[in-house]
Structures are given as structure tokens and as C-alpha cells.
Amino acid sequence: RNGRGVIEMIATAAPLSRTLAALADVVDGLHDSYMTSIRIVEPISGNLGYQIGRRVPKPWQGWSNKYPLATMATGLLTKFEPDEPLLLLNFGDDADLDPGWRDMASECGLTGAWIYLLRDRDGRALGSLSILRTQPGRPSAEERELLSDAARLVIVAFESERTRGALVESEERFRNIAEQLSDWVWETDEKFRITYISPSIEASIGIPRERIVGRHTSELAADSDEASMQPRFDSTGRFVGYRGAGRDESAVIESQRGLAQARAQLTEAIESIEEGFFLFDADDRLLLSNERAADMVSATGMPLVLGCERSRIA
């Protein structure tokens, strides 16, 4: 019940730092002695992403943020028992603990910590959820369950943000590729109203984007020579609209028309020449000739064909 607000934050894609801060407040609110610290390690850089907990002493926060995280993580991971995600750490009695930890813990009045190891969906160490202690003691069965539940919420929040980030990156990659292959890319809602259109629309058909968004797809199709679309569905399978791409072929058609006209003019020009006309490429193979040239060569009994070598014609 106390974590309902945190679950709503995860569901509504609240920033991860805010979600974890809210979760730390929920855990702290269960007992006056709890000081919750949530640490997330960034997967690529290995840097500490979050140090959450309002009750955590400021000197401890500042020191732990500057402490070499790789050294800290390596030392802690060796202390966890196989298949046991909970570590009961005693700052004063653990001879293997880094002296920096013991000194800072003594300065902050901390005697130990209950540390729950966080692992991502691939089984890699993600960070930890800890309750710092000012008095020695072991967690009860209920407190162990609390740590387990809170840890699961941290992992769900982290995985949700990572999944959203991957989706955003994939969406941006798709749009970049699609816009390179098309004159414009667009999306609609379930009522076929355009909700997004790429910036290239303005250069392609000369209509500002703000005049396109909100219009029906049939109106966009009227402005283009070619358009296509595919249905879109959300994670529950509900139809949410269409995504499509359009291409303005008018420039291509005009270019082809101009090329054909230029070729016809060239053909007419060389046919008007009374002498035989031969045009060869860099490899001395025939590219173009007129009818007079064909008559000259055919008189020798050899047909004149494109690609014929100049030496043979001579």
C-alpha cells in the first residue's frame, strides 16, 4: 500500500531519480531508525548514477560519491553468499572492510548496514539498496521481506527507464533512416489525423508543418504523388494510428522528361550531319552514331552496333 505512489510513478514514466527518491522516503517512513540509500551504477561508464536518501548523513553521501566505485563494488560483491542477495555489514568488526568506510562510518555514527544486492534482468550487478544502521542488529523476517519488495521496485523502475530509452533510440534511428529514404515521414492517431510529420515536408511540398499536423491523411495524400502507411499498435495490441512515408515524384518525372527531350534534340542534330558521325567512350567503344555512319560501315558487310571497337570500325 505504501508503495502505490511509487508504482504509479513507474507507470507514468517519471524520471528515475525522482522515483527512487520517493521509494527511499517510503522505506524511511516505516521506521524512525531507517536511513535508506539506493545506489545505481551506470552500465556503460561504471559511474555512480544515484545516491538517494534524505536521512543519509551528508558527510556519508559526499564521501561515497567520491569513493572509487569499482573498488567499492568489487569488495562488496565478494562478501555476498551464493544465492543470498542480503548482506549484513558491520562497519566496526569487519577487518576486511576498507579503512575509509570504517572511518567515515564512525564519523557519521553508523554501525553497519543491511545491503540488498540489485541485479538487472541479465543477472549483472546493478547496485544496492541499503538501510544504514546506528545500532547493531539483524533484520526480522518482515524487514527482510521489506528489503526484497523495495529492491524489486528499484529494479522495475530501472528496467522500465532503460526499456523506454531503448525505444526512444530505436524510434529516432527509424525516423533517421526513413527520412533519408523518403521525402517525409508521418504518423497519425486512430482517427487518421496527422500527429507528427518530419521537417522535410516543408522543402518537399512547400507547406509549413503546422498546417499539416491535425489534417486527415487523405489531405496529405492529395499533396503527394506517392504515399504509403502501416498500422501502429500499443503494447496491449490496441490500434493507435498509422505511420507512413511519402515521396514527391514530380521532380524526378520532370528531370526524366527533360533528359528525354535533350536526347531527342541530340539525335536530331547528329542525324542532320551529312557526314558519318561516331562517338566513342574512353575505351574506344561506340556510344552513338548517325544513320550516315551506319550506311558507311554496312557497305563493308559489317553491321554497326553499339559497343563495337573503334579499330574494327576503322
PDB file of C-alpha atoms in Angstrom:
ATOM      1  CA  ARG A   1       0.000   0.000   0.000  1.00  0.00           C
ATOM      2  CA  ASN A   2       2.795   2.450   0.893  1.00  0.00           C
ATOM      3  CA  GLY A   3       4.500   1.802  -2.435  1.00  0.00           C
ATOM      4  CA  ARG A   4       1.427   2.550  -4.559  1.00  0.00           C
ATOM      5  CA  GLY A   5       2.624   6.067  -5.353  1.00  0.00           C
ATOM      6  CA  VAL A   6       5.999   4.703  -6.466  1.00  0.00           C
ATOM      7  CA  ILE A   7       4.292   2.188  -8.738  1.00  0.00           C
ATOM      8  CA  GLU A   8       2.238   4.996 -10.279  1.00  0.00           C
ATOM      9  CA  MET A   9       5.433   6.976 -10.896  1.00  0.00           C
ATOM     10  CA  ILE A  10       6.954   3.978 -12.682  1.00  0.00           C
ATOM     11  CA  ALA A  11       3.805   3.510 -14.761  1.00  0.00           C
ATOM     12  CA  THR A  12       3.707   7.186 -15.765  1.00  0.00           C
ATOM     13  CA  ALA A  13       7.412   7.258 -16.721  1.00  0.00           C
ATOM     14  CA  ALA A  14       8.534   9.679 -14.005  1.00  0.00           C
ATOM     15  CA  PRO A  15      12.318  10.351 -14.015  1.00  0.00           C
ATOM     16  CA  LEU A  16      14.229   7.524 -12.341  1.00  0.00           C
ATOM     17  CA  SER A  17      15.917   9.816  -9.798  1.00  0.00           C
ATOM     18  CA  ARG A  18      12.529  11.116  -8.603  1.00  0.00           C
ATOM     19  CA  THR A  19      11.066   7.613  -8.448  1.00  0.00           C
ATOM     20  CA  LEU A  20      13.959   6.273  -6.368  1.00  0.00           C
ATOM     21  CA  ALA A  21      13.859   9.304  -4.065  1.00  0.00           C
ATOM     22  CA  ALA A  22      10.159   8.665  -3.465  1.00  0.00           C
ATOM     23  CA  LEU A  23      10.856   4.996  -2.754  1.00  0.00           C
ATOM     24  CA  ALA A  24      13.576   5.910  -0.243  1.00  0.00           C
ATOM     25  CA  ASP A  25      11.092   8.215   1.503  1.00  0.00           C
ATOM     26  CA  VAL A  26       8.555   5.372   1.682  1.00  0.00           C
ATOM     27  CA  VAL A  27      11.065   2.999   3.282  1.00  0.00           C
ATOM     28  CA  ASP A  28      12.337   5.675   5.684  1.00  0.00           C
ATOM     29  CA  GLY A  29       8.773   6.337   6.749  1.00  0.00           C
ATOM     30  CA  LEU A  30       8.338   2.788   8.017  1.00  0.00           C
ATOM     31  CA  HIS A  31      10.701   3.245  10.974  1.00  0.00           C
ATOM     32  CA  ASP A  32      12.417   6.199  12.617  1.00  0.00           C
ATOM     33  CA  SER A  33      15.791   4.442  12.521  1.00  0.00           C
ATOM     34  CA  TYR A  34      15.820   3.682   8.788  1.00  0.00           C
ATOM     35  CA  MET A  35      18.232   5.616   6.586  1.00  0.00           C
ATOM     36  CA  THR A  36      17.723   4.340   3.045  1.00  0.00           C
ATOM     37  CA  SER A  37      20.441   4.555   0.430  1.00  0.00           C
ATOM     38  CA  ILE A  38      19.824   3.456  -3.160  1.00  0.00           C
ATOM     39  CA  ARG A  39      22.847   3.223  -5.399  1.00  0.00           C
ATOM     40  CA  ILE A  40      22.642   2.588  -9.154  1.00  0.00           C
ATOM     41  CA  VAL A  41      25.735   2.005 -11.258  1.00  0.00           C
ATOM     42  CA  GLU A  42      25.575   3.281 -14.839  1.00  0.00           C
ATOM     43  CA  PRO A  43      26.086   0.184 -17.052  1.00  0.00           C
ATOM     44  CA  ILE A  44      28.494   1.701 -19.601  1.00  0.00           C
ATOM     45  CA  SER A  45      30.590   4.204 -17.654  1.00  0.00           C
ATOM     46  CA  GLY A  46      30.516   2.383 -14.315  1.00  0.00           C
ATOM     47  CA  ASN A  47      29.901   5.695 -12.545  1.00  0.00           C
ATOM     48  CA  LEU A  48      27.533   6.055  -9.635  1.00  0.00           C
ATOM     49  CA  GLY A  49      24.196   7.142 -11.031  1.00  0.00           C
ATOM     50  CA  TYR A  50      22.176   7.737  -7.863  1.00  0.00           C
ATOM     51  CA  GLN A  51      22.719   8.136  -4.127  1.00  0.00           C
ATOM     52  CA  ILE A  52      19.207   8.529  -2.751  1.00  0.00           C
ATOM     53  CA  GLY A  53      18.003   9.024   0.830  1.00  0.00           C
ATOM     54  CA  ARG A  54      17.195  12.233   2.701  1.00  0.00           C
ATOM     55  CA  ARG A  55      18.136  10.751   6.063  1.00  0.00           C
ATOM     56  CA  VAL A  56      21.541   9.562   4.947  1.00  0.00           C
ATOM     57  CA  PRO A  57      24.157  11.779   6.668  1.00  0.00           C
ATOM     58  CA  LYS A  58      25.536  14.408   4.300  1.00  0.00           C
ATOM     59  CA  PRO A  59      29.207  13.532   5.002  1.00  0.00           C
ATOM     60  CA  TRP A  60      28.473   9.923   4.086  1.00  0.00           C
ATOM     61  CA  GLN A  61      26.761  10.940   0.857  1.00  0.00           C
ATOM     62  CA  GLY A  62      29.587  13.247  -0.181  1.00  0.00           C
ATOM     63  CA  TRP A  63      32.288  10.739   0.676  1.00  0.00           C
ATOM     64  CA  SER A  64      30.636   7.755  -1.016  1.00  0.00           C
ATOM     65  CA  ASN A  65      30.019   9.748  -4.182  1.00  0.00           C
ATOM     66  CA  LYS A  66      33.750  10.439  -4.473  1.00  0.00           C
ATOM     67  CA  TYR A  67      34.916   6.970  -3.424  1.00  0.00           C
ATOM     68  CA  PRO A  68      36.323   4.765  -6.239  1.00  0.00           C
ATOM     69  CA  LEU A  69      33.192   2.858  -7.112  1.00  0.00           C
ATOM     70  CA  ALA A  70      34.956  -0.040  -8.823  1.00  0.00           C
ATOM     71  CA  THR A  71      36.983  -0.742  -5.686  1.00  0.00           C
ATOM     72  CA  MET A  72      33.899  -0.485  -3.505  1.00  0.00           C
ATOM     73  CA  ALA A  73      31.766  -2.733  -5.713  1.00  0.00           C
ATOM     74  CA  THR A  74      34.472  -5.374  -6.082  1.00  0.00           C
ATOM     75  CA  GLY A  75      34.975  -5.538  -2.340  1.00  0.00           C
ATOM     76  CA  LEU A  76      31.267  -5.773  -1.570  1.00  0.00           C
ATOM     77  CA  LEU A  77      30.441  -8.407  -4.173  1.00  0.00           C
ATOM     78  CA  THR A  78      32.936 -10.827  -2.636  1.00  0.00           C
ATOM     79  CA  LYS A  79      31.044 -10.642   0.668  1.00  0.00           C
ATOM     80  CA  PHE A  80      27.699 -11.840  -0.687  1.00  0.00           C
ATOM     81  CA  GLU A  81      26.910 -15.518  -0.195  1.00  0.00           C
ATOM     82  CA  PRO A  82      25.768 -17.507  -3.269  1.00  0.00           C
ATOM     83  CA  ASP A  83      22.015 -17.145  -3.847  1.00  0.00           C
ATOM     84  CA  GLU A  84      21.803 -14.731  -0.896  1.00  0.00           C
ATOM     85  CA  PRO A  85      21.076 -11.166  -2.028  1.00  0.00           C
ATOM     86  CA  LEU A  86      21.186  -9.698   1.513  1.00  0.00           C
ATOM     87  CA  LEU A  87      24.458  -8.708   3.160  1.00  0.00           C
ATOM     88  CA  LEU A  88      24.636  -7.710   6.830  1.00  0.00           C
ATOM     89  CA  LEU A  89      27.616  -5.401   7.113  1.00  0.00           C
ATOM     90  CA  ASN A  90      29.231  -4.425  10.429  1.00  0.00           C
ATOM     91  CA  PHE A  91      31.471  -1.407   9.936  1.00  0.00           C
ATOM     92  CA  GLY A  92      33.390  -1.891  13.191  1.00  0.00           C
ATOM     93  CA  ASP A  93      34.007  -5.636  13.233  1.00  0.00           C
ATOM     94  CA  ASP A  94      34.728  -6.339   9.558  1.00  0.00           C
ATOM     95  CA  ALA A  95      38.525  -6.419   9.304  1.00  0.00           C
ATOM     96  CA  ASP A  96      38.376  -6.769   5.506  1.00  0.00           C
ATOM     97  CA  LEU A  97      36.384  -3.579   5.075  1.00  0.00           C
ATOM     98  CA  ASP A  98      38.181  -0.644   3.511  1.00  0.00           C
ATOM     99  CA  PRO A  99      39.504   1.709   6.243  1.00  0.00           C
ATOM    100  CA  GLY A 100      37.808   4.653   4.531  1.00  0.00           C
ATOM    101  CA  TRP A 101      34.450   3.053   5.130  1.00  0.00           C
ATOM    102  CA  ARG A 102      35.158   2.451   8.800  1.00  0.00           C
ATOM    103  CA  ASP A 103      36.449   5.985   9.403  1.00  0.00           C
ATOM    104  CA  MET A 104      33.516   7.685   7.667  1.00  0.00           C
ATOM    105  CA  ALA A 105      31.005   5.369   9.346  1.00  0.00           C
ATOM    106  CA  SER A 106      32.471   6.234  12.742  1.00  0.00           C
ATOM    107  CA  GLU A 107      32.291   9.969  11.936  1.00  0.00           C
ATOM    108  CA  CYS A 108      28.593   9.622  10.960  1.00  0.00           C
ATOM    109  CA  GLY A 109      27.692   7.389  13.926  1.00  0.00           C
ATOM    110  CA  LEU A 110      26.891   4.390  11.697  1.00  0.00           C
ATOM    111  CA  THR A 111      27.494   0.870  12.983  1.00  0.00           C
ATOM    112  CA  GLY A 112      26.517  -1.130   9.916  1.00  0.00           C
ATOM    113  CA  ALA A 113      24.112  -1.625   7.046  1.00  0.00           C
ATOM    114  CA  TRP A 114      21.628  -4.093   5.645  1.00  0.00           C
ATOM    115  CA  ILE A 115      22.574  -4.194   1.957  1.00  0.00           C
ATOM    116  CA  TYR A 116      20.352  -5.821  -0.662  1.00  0.00           C
ATOM    117  CA  LEU A 117      22.148  -6.564  -3.938  1.00  0.00           C
ATOM    118  CA  LEU A 118      20.343  -5.392  -7.083  1.00  0.00           C
ATOM    119  CA  ARG A 119      20.749  -7.329 -10.311  1.00  0.00           C
ATOM    120  CA  ASP A 120      19.353  -6.439 -13.728  1.00  0.00           C
ATOM    121  CA  ARG A 121      17.411  -8.832 -15.964  1.00  0.00           C
ATOM    122  CA  ASP A 122      20.696 -10.212 -17.328  1.00  0.00           C
ATOM    123  CA  GLY A 123      21.937 -11.075 -13.848  1.00  0.00           C
ATOM    124  CA  ARG A 124      24.553  -8.304 -13.719  1.00  0.00           C
ATOM    125  CA  ALA A 125      25.121  -6.328 -10.535  1.00  0.00           C
ATOM    126  CA  LEU A 126      23.119  -3.134 -10.877  1.00  0.00           C
ATOM    127  CA  GLY A 127      23.698  -1.510  -7.498  1.00  0.00           C
ATOM    128  CA  SER A 128      22.339  -1.837  -3.998  1.00  0.00           C
ATOM    129  CA  LEU A 129      19.518  -0.839  -1.709  1.00  0.00           C
ATOM    130  CA  SER A 130      20.781  -0.297   1.836  1.00  0.00           C
ATOM    131  CA  ILE A 131      19.380   0.629   5.209  1.00  0.00           C
ATOM    132  CA  LEU A 132      22.151   2.269   7.212  1.00  0.00           C
ATOM    133  CA  ARG A 133      22.170   1.456  10.922  1.00  0.00           C
ATOM    134  CA  THR A 134      23.125   3.372  14.072  1.00  0.00           C
ATOM    135  CA  GLN A 135      22.513   0.320  16.253  1.00  0.00           C
ATOM    136  CA  PRO A 136      23.660  -3.273  15.665  1.00  0.00           C
ATOM    137  CA  GLY A 137      21.060  -5.867  14.893  1.00  0.00           C
ATOM    138  CA  ARG A 138      19.740  -8.305  12.317  1.00  0.00           C
ATOM    139  CA  PRO A 139      16.623  -7.715  10.233  1.00  0.00           C
ATOM    140  CA  SER A 140      13.486  -9.581  11.142  1.00  0.00           C
ATOM    141  CA  ALA A 141      11.670 -11.753   8.606  1.00  0.00           C
ATOM    142  CA  GLU A 142       9.311  -8.843   7.955  1.00  0.00           C
ATOM    143  CA  GLU A 143      12.229  -6.434   7.401  1.00  0.00           C
ATOM    144  CA  ARG A 144      13.898  -8.884   5.003  1.00  0.00           C
ATOM    145  CA  GLU A 145      10.659  -9.036   3.031  1.00  0.00           C
ATOM    146  CA  LEU A 146      10.523  -5.233   3.035  1.00  0.00           C
ATOM    147  CA  LEU A 147      14.029  -5.029   1.587  1.00  0.00           C
ATOM    148  CA  SER A 148      13.152  -7.615  -1.040  1.00  0.00           C
ATOM    149  CA  ASP A 149       9.976  -5.770  -2.098  1.00  0.00           C
ATOM    150  CA  ALA A 150      11.741  -2.399  -2.220  1.00  0.00           C
ATOM    151  CA  ALA A 151      14.602  -3.908  -4.255  1.00  0.00           C
ATOM    152  CA  ARG A 152      12.140  -5.301  -6.793  1.00  0.00           C
ATOM    153  CA  LEU A 153      10.609  -1.856  -7.220  1.00  0.00           C
ATOM    154  CA  VAL A 154      14.060  -0.351  -7.834  1.00  0.00           C
ATOM    155  CA  ILE A 155      14.795  -2.965 -10.493  1.00  0.00           C
ATOM    156  CA  VAL A 156      11.395  -2.470 -12.172  1.00  0.00           C
ATOM    157  CA  ALA A 157      11.924   1.302 -12.212  1.00  0.00           C
ATOM    158  CA  PHE A 158      15.405   0.934 -13.685  1.00  0.00           C
ATOM    159  CA  GLU A 159      14.378  -1.624 -16.315  1.00  0.00           C
ATOM    160  CA  SER A 160      11.357   0.478 -17.300  1.00  0.00           C
ATOM    161  CA  GLU A 161      13.501   3.538 -17.903  1.00  0.00           C
ATOM    162  CA  ARG A 162      16.092   1.501 -19.797  1.00  0.00           C
ATOM    163  CA  THR A 163      13.369  -0.009 -21.991  1.00  0.00           C
ATOM    164  CA  ARG A 164      11.878   3.429 -22.671  1.00  0.00           C
ATOM    165  CA  GLY A 165      15.329   4.727 -23.539  1.00  0.00           C
ATOM    166  CA  ALA A 166      15.897   1.858 -25.957  1.00  0.00           C
ATOM    167  CA  LEU A 167      12.505   2.502 -27.565  1.00  0.00           C
ATOM    168  CA  VAL A 168      13.263   6.196 -27.980  1.00  0.00           C
ATOM    169  CA  GLU A 169      16.660   5.386 -29.509  1.00  0.00           C
ATOM    170  CA  SER A 170      15.072   2.841 -31.835  1.00  0.00           C
ATOM    171  CA  GLU A 171      12.366   5.334 -32.818  1.00  0.00           C
ATOM    172  CA  GLU A 172      14.959   8.016 -33.584  1.00  0.00           C
ATOM    173  CA  ARG A 173      17.006   5.541 -35.621  1.00  0.00           C
ATOM    174  CA  PHE A 174      13.922   4.523 -37.587  1.00  0.00           C
ATOM    175  CA  ARG A 175      12.996   8.113 -38.311  1.00  0.00           C
ATOM    176  CA  ASN A 176      16.527   8.999 -39.396  1.00  0.00           C
ATOM    177  CA  ILE A 177      16.648   6.070 -41.803  1.00  0.00           C
ATOM    178  CA  ALA A 178      13.096   6.565 -43.049  1.00  0.00           C
ATOM    179  CA  GLU A 179      13.623  10.275 -43.664  1.00  0.00           C
ATOM    180  CA  GLN A 180      16.763   9.524 -45.666  1.00  0.00           C
ATOM    181  CA  LEU A 181      14.814   7.113 -47.860  1.00  0.00           C
ATOM    182  CA  SER A 182      11.656   9.228 -48.154  1.00  0.00           C
ATOM    183  CA  ASP A 183      10.710  12.834 -48.725  1.00  0.00           C
ATOM    184  CA  TRP A 184       8.763  12.821 -45.447  1.00  0.00           C
ATOM    185  CA  VAL A 185       7.640  10.524 -42.607  1.00  0.00           C
ATOM    186  CA  TRP A 186       4.375  10.974 -40.735  1.00  0.00           C
ATOM    187  CA  GLU A 187       2.216   9.422 -38.000  1.00  0.00           C
ATOM    188  CA  THR A 188      -1.493   9.601 -37.240  1.00  0.00           C
ATOM    189  CA  ASP A 189      -3.843   8.894 -34.358  1.00  0.00           C
ATOM    190  CA  GLU A 190      -6.594   6.289 -34.525  1.00  0.00           C
ATOM    191  CA  LYS A 191      -8.876   8.798 -36.303  1.00  0.00           C
ATOM    192  CA  PHE A 192      -6.290   9.247 -39.085  1.00  0.00           C
ATOM    193  CA  ARG A 193      -5.360  12.772 -38.003  1.00  0.00           C
ATOM    194  CA  ILE A 194      -1.691  13.552 -38.518  1.00  0.00           C
ATOM    195  CA  THR A 195       0.165  13.842 -35.185  1.00  0.00           C
ATOM    196  CA  TYR A 196       3.756  14.023 -36.496  1.00  0.00           C
ATOM    197  CA  ILE A 197       5.439  14.860 -39.763  1.00  0.00           C
ATOM    198  CA  SER A 198       9.139  15.222 -40.497  1.00  0.00           C
ATOM    199  CA  PRO A 199      10.657  18.680 -41.120  1.00  0.00           C
ATOM    200  CA  SER A 200      11.494  17.787 -44.734  1.00  0.00           C
ATOM    201  CA  ILE A 201       7.831  18.229 -45.672  1.00  0.00           C
ATOM    202  CA  GLU A 202       8.316  21.988 -45.982  1.00  0.00           C
ATOM    203  CA  ALA A 203      11.126  21.698 -48.515  1.00  0.00           C
ATOM    204  CA  SER A 204       9.379  18.900 -50.388  1.00  0.00           C
ATOM    205  CA  ILE A 205       5.895  20.320 -50.986  1.00  0.00           C
ATOM    206  CA  GLY A 206       6.257  23.870 -49.698  1.00  0.00           C
ATOM    207  CA  ILE A 207       3.678  23.610 -46.916  1.00  0.00           C
ATOM    208  CA  PRO A 208       4.596  24.573 -43.303  1.00  0.00           C
ATOM    209  CA  ARG A 209       4.475  21.683 -40.825  1.00  0.00           C
ATOM    210  CA  GLU A 210       1.987  23.444 -38.586  1.00  0.00           C
ATOM    211  CA  ARG A 211      -0.505  23.414 -41.450  1.00  0.00           C
ATOM    212  CA  ILE A 212      -0.097  19.652 -41.865  1.00  0.00           C
ATOM    213  CA  VAL A 213      -0.433  18.476 -38.240  1.00  0.00           C
ATOM    214  CA  GLY A 214      -4.075  17.836 -37.417  1.00  0.00           C
ATOM    215  CA  ARG A 215      -5.122  17.258 -41.009  1.00  0.00           C
ATOM    216  CA  HIS A 216      -6.563  13.973 -42.261  1.00  0.00           C
ATOM    217  CA  THR A 217      -4.262  11.581 -44.130  1.00  0.00           C
ATOM    218  CA  SER A 218      -6.408  11.899 -47.248  1.00  0.00           C
ATOM    219  CA  GLU A 219      -5.449  15.572 -47.419  1.00  0.00           C
ATOM    220  CA  LEU A 220      -1.752  14.712 -47.205  1.00  0.00           C
ATOM    221  CA  ALA A 221      -2.115  12.063 -49.894  1.00  0.00           C
ATOM    222  CA  ALA A 222      -3.630  14.691 -52.160  1.00  0.00           C
ATOM    223  CA  ASP A 223      -0.462  16.762 -51.850  1.00  0.00           C
ATOM    224  CA  SER A 224       1.871  13.899 -52.769  1.00  0.00           C
ATOM    225  CA  ASP A 225       2.418  11.744 -55.808  1.00  0.00           C
ATOM    226  CA  GLU A 226       3.159   8.660 -53.717  1.00  0.00           C
ATOM    227  CA  ALA A 227       2.334   7.685 -50.089  1.00  0.00           C
ATOM    228  CA  SER A 228       2.234   4.521 -48.003  1.00  0.00           C
ATOM    229  CA  MET A 229       1.228   3.672 -44.440  1.00  0.00           C
ATOM    230  CA  GLN A 230       1.316   0.858 -41.876  1.00  0.00           C
ATOM    231  CA  PRO A 231      -0.899   0.425 -38.776  1.00  0.00           C
ATOM    232  CA  ARG A 232       0.567   1.106 -35.304  1.00  0.00           C
ATOM    233  CA  PHE A 233      -0.384  -0.702 -32.088  1.00  0.00           C
ATOM    234  CA  ASP A 234       0.494  -0.062 -28.446  1.00  0.00           C
ATOM    235  CA  SER A 235       1.905  -2.662 -26.023  1.00  0.00           C
ATOM    236  CA  THR A 236      -1.594  -4.050 -25.365  1.00  0.00           C
ATOM    237  CA  GLY A 237      -2.322  -4.556 -29.052  1.00  0.00           C
ATOM    238  CA  ARG A 238      -4.721  -1.603 -29.317  1.00  0.00           C
ATOM    239  CA  PHE A 239      -4.732   0.218 -32.645  1.00  0.00           C
ATOM    240  CA  VAL A 240      -3.368   3.742 -32.138  1.00  0.00           C
ATOM    241  CA  GLY A 241      -2.980   5.023 -35.682  1.00  0.00           C
ATOM    242  CA  TYR A 242      -0.776   4.774 -38.738  1.00  0.00           C
ATOM    243  CA  ARG A 243       2.823   5.512 -39.662  1.00  0.00           C
ATOM    244  CA  GLY A 244       3.748   6.229 -43.231  1.00  0.00           C
ATOM    245  CA  ALA A 245       6.196   7.724 -45.675  1.00  0.00           C
ATOM    246  CA  GLY A 246       5.632   9.869 -48.723  1.00  0.00           C
ATOM    247  CA  ARG A 247       7.644  10.806 -51.758  1.00  0.00           C
ATOM    248  CA  ASP A 248       7.162  13.664 -54.162  1.00  0.00           C
ATOM    249  CA  GLU A 249       7.939  12.241 -57.599  1.00  0.00           C
ATOM    250  CA  SER A 250       7.234  15.425 -59.546  1.00  0.00           C
ATOM    251  CA  ALA A 251      10.898  16.498 -59.565  1.00  0.00           C
ATOM    252  CA  VAL A 252      12.002  13.041 -60.762  1.00  0.00           C
ATOM    253  CA  ILE A 253       9.382  12.982 -63.521  1.00  0.00           C
ATOM    254  CA  GLU A 254      10.350  16.474 -64.629  1.00  0.00           C
ATOM    255  CA  SER A 255      14.012  15.507 -64.722  1.00  0.00           C
ATOM    256  CA  GLN A 256      13.291  12.394 -66.794  1.00  0.00           C
ATOM    257  CA  ARG A 257      11.152  14.428 -69.167  1.00  0.00           C
ATOM    258  CA  GLY A 258      13.973  16.945 -69.632  1.00  0.00           C
ATOM    259  CA  LEU A 259      16.504  14.171 -70.223  1.00  0.00           C
ATOM    260  CA  ALA A 260      14.338  12.574 -72.913  1.00  0.00           C
ATOM    261  CA  GLN A 261      13.874  15.941 -74.612  1.00  0.00           C
ATOM    262  CA  ALA A 262      17.610  16.640 -74.596  1.00  0.00           C
ATOM    263  CA  ARG A 263      18.348  13.187 -76.028  1.00  0.00           C
ATOM    264  CA  ALA A 264      15.826  13.727 -78.836  1.00  0.00           C
ATOM    265  CA  GLN A 265      17.419  17.075 -79.693  1.00  0.00           C
ATOM    266  CA  LEU A 266      20.884  15.484 -79.784  1.00  0.00           C
ATOM    267  CA  THR A 267      19.690  12.665 -82.038  1.00  0.00           C
ATOM    268  CA  GLU A 268      18.061  15.136 -84.391  1.00  0.00           C
ATOM    269  CA  ALA A 269      21.262  17.214 -84.524  1.00  0.00           C
ATOM    270  CA  ILE A 270      23.627  14.372 -85.405  1.00  0.00           C
ATOM    271  CA  GLU A 271      21.215  12.909 -87.974  1.00  0.00           C
ATOM    272  CA  SER A 272      21.264  16.273 -89.786  1.00  0.00           C
ATOM    273  CA  ILE A 273      25.026  15.916 -90.347  1.00  0.00           C
ATOM    274  CA  GLU A 274      25.796  14.796 -93.925  1.00  0.00           C
ATOM    275  CA  GLU A 275      28.996  13.018 -92.892  1.00  0.00           C
ATOM    276  CA  GLY A 276      29.191   9.896 -90.784  1.00  0.00           C
ATOM    277  CA  PHE A 277      29.189  10.690 -87.041  1.00  0.00           C
ATOM    278  CA  PHE A 278      30.817   8.380 -84.476  1.00  0.00           C
ATOM    279  CA  LEU A 279      31.038   8.961 -80.705  1.00  0.00           C
ATOM    280  CA  PHE A 280      33.355   6.673 -78.700  1.00  0.00           C
ATOM    281  CA  ASP A 281      33.897   6.275 -74.954  1.00  0.00           C
ATOM    282  CA  ALA A 282      37.233   6.299 -73.083  1.00  0.00           C
ATOM    283  CA  ASP A 283      37.781   2.637 -74.047  1.00  0.00           C
ATOM    284  CA  ASP A 284      37.251   3.412 -77.731  1.00  0.00           C
ATOM    285  CA  ARG A 285      33.893   1.634 -77.886  1.00  0.00           C
ATOM    286  CA  LEU A 286      30.997   3.074 -79.898  1.00  0.00           C
ATOM    287  CA  LEU A 287      28.476   5.076 -77.848  1.00  0.00           C
ATOM    288  CA  LEU A 288      26.500   6.891 -80.532  1.00  0.00           C
ATOM    289  CA  SER A 289      26.357   7.212 -84.325  1.00  0.00           C
ATOM    290  CA  ASN A 290      24.096   8.586 -87.059  1.00  0.00           C
ATOM    291  CA  GLU A 291      22.419   6.858 -89.991  1.00  0.00           C
ATOM    292  CA  ARG A 292      25.126   8.023 -92.447  1.00  0.00           C
ATOM    293  CA  ALA A 293      27.779   6.288 -90.309  1.00  0.00           C
ATOM    294  CA  ALA A 294      25.732   3.065 -90.269  1.00  0.00           C
ATOM    295  CA  ASP A 295      25.432   3.133 -94.065  1.00  0.00           C
ATOM    296  CA  MET A 296      29.195   3.590 -94.457  1.00  0.00           C
ATOM    297  CA  VAL A 297      30.049   0.637 -92.252  1.00  0.00           C
ATOM    298  CA  SER A 298      27.329  -1.676 -93.551  1.00  0.00           C
ATOM    299  CA  ALA A 299      28.733  -1.204 -97.074  1.00  0.00           C
ATOM    300  CA  THR A 300      31.734  -3.252 -95.902  1.00  0.00           C
ATOM    301  CA  GLY A 301      29.440  -6.099 -94.875  1.00  0.00           C
ATOM    302  CA  MET A 302      29.750  -5.483 -91.112  1.00  0.00           C
ATOM    303  CA  PRO A 303      26.758  -4.177 -89.137  1.00  0.00           C
ATOM    304  CA  LEU A 304      27.362  -1.131 -86.898  1.00  0.00           C
ATOM    305  CA  VAL A 305      26.400  -1.924 -83.328  1.00  0.00           C
ATOM    306  CA  LEU A 306      26.877  -0.056 -80.049  1.00  0.00           C
ATOM    307  CA  GLY A 307      29.972  -1.177 -78.170  1.00  0.00           C
ATOM    308  CA  CYS A 308      31.894  -2.023 -81.311  1.00  0.00           C
ATOM    309  CA  GLU A 309      35.624  -1.226 -81.065  1.00  0.00           C
ATOM    310  CA  ARG A 310      36.925   1.778 -82.958  1.00  0.00           C
ATOM    311  CA  SER A 311      39.838  -0.161 -84.501  1.00  0.00           C
ATOM    312  CA  ARG A 312      37.443  -2.689 -86.001  1.00  0.00           C
ATOM    313  CA  ILE A 313      35.269   0.029 -87.489  1.00  0.00           C
ATOM    314  CA  ALA A 314      38.351   1.740 -88.954  1.00  0.00           C
TER     315      ALA A 314
END
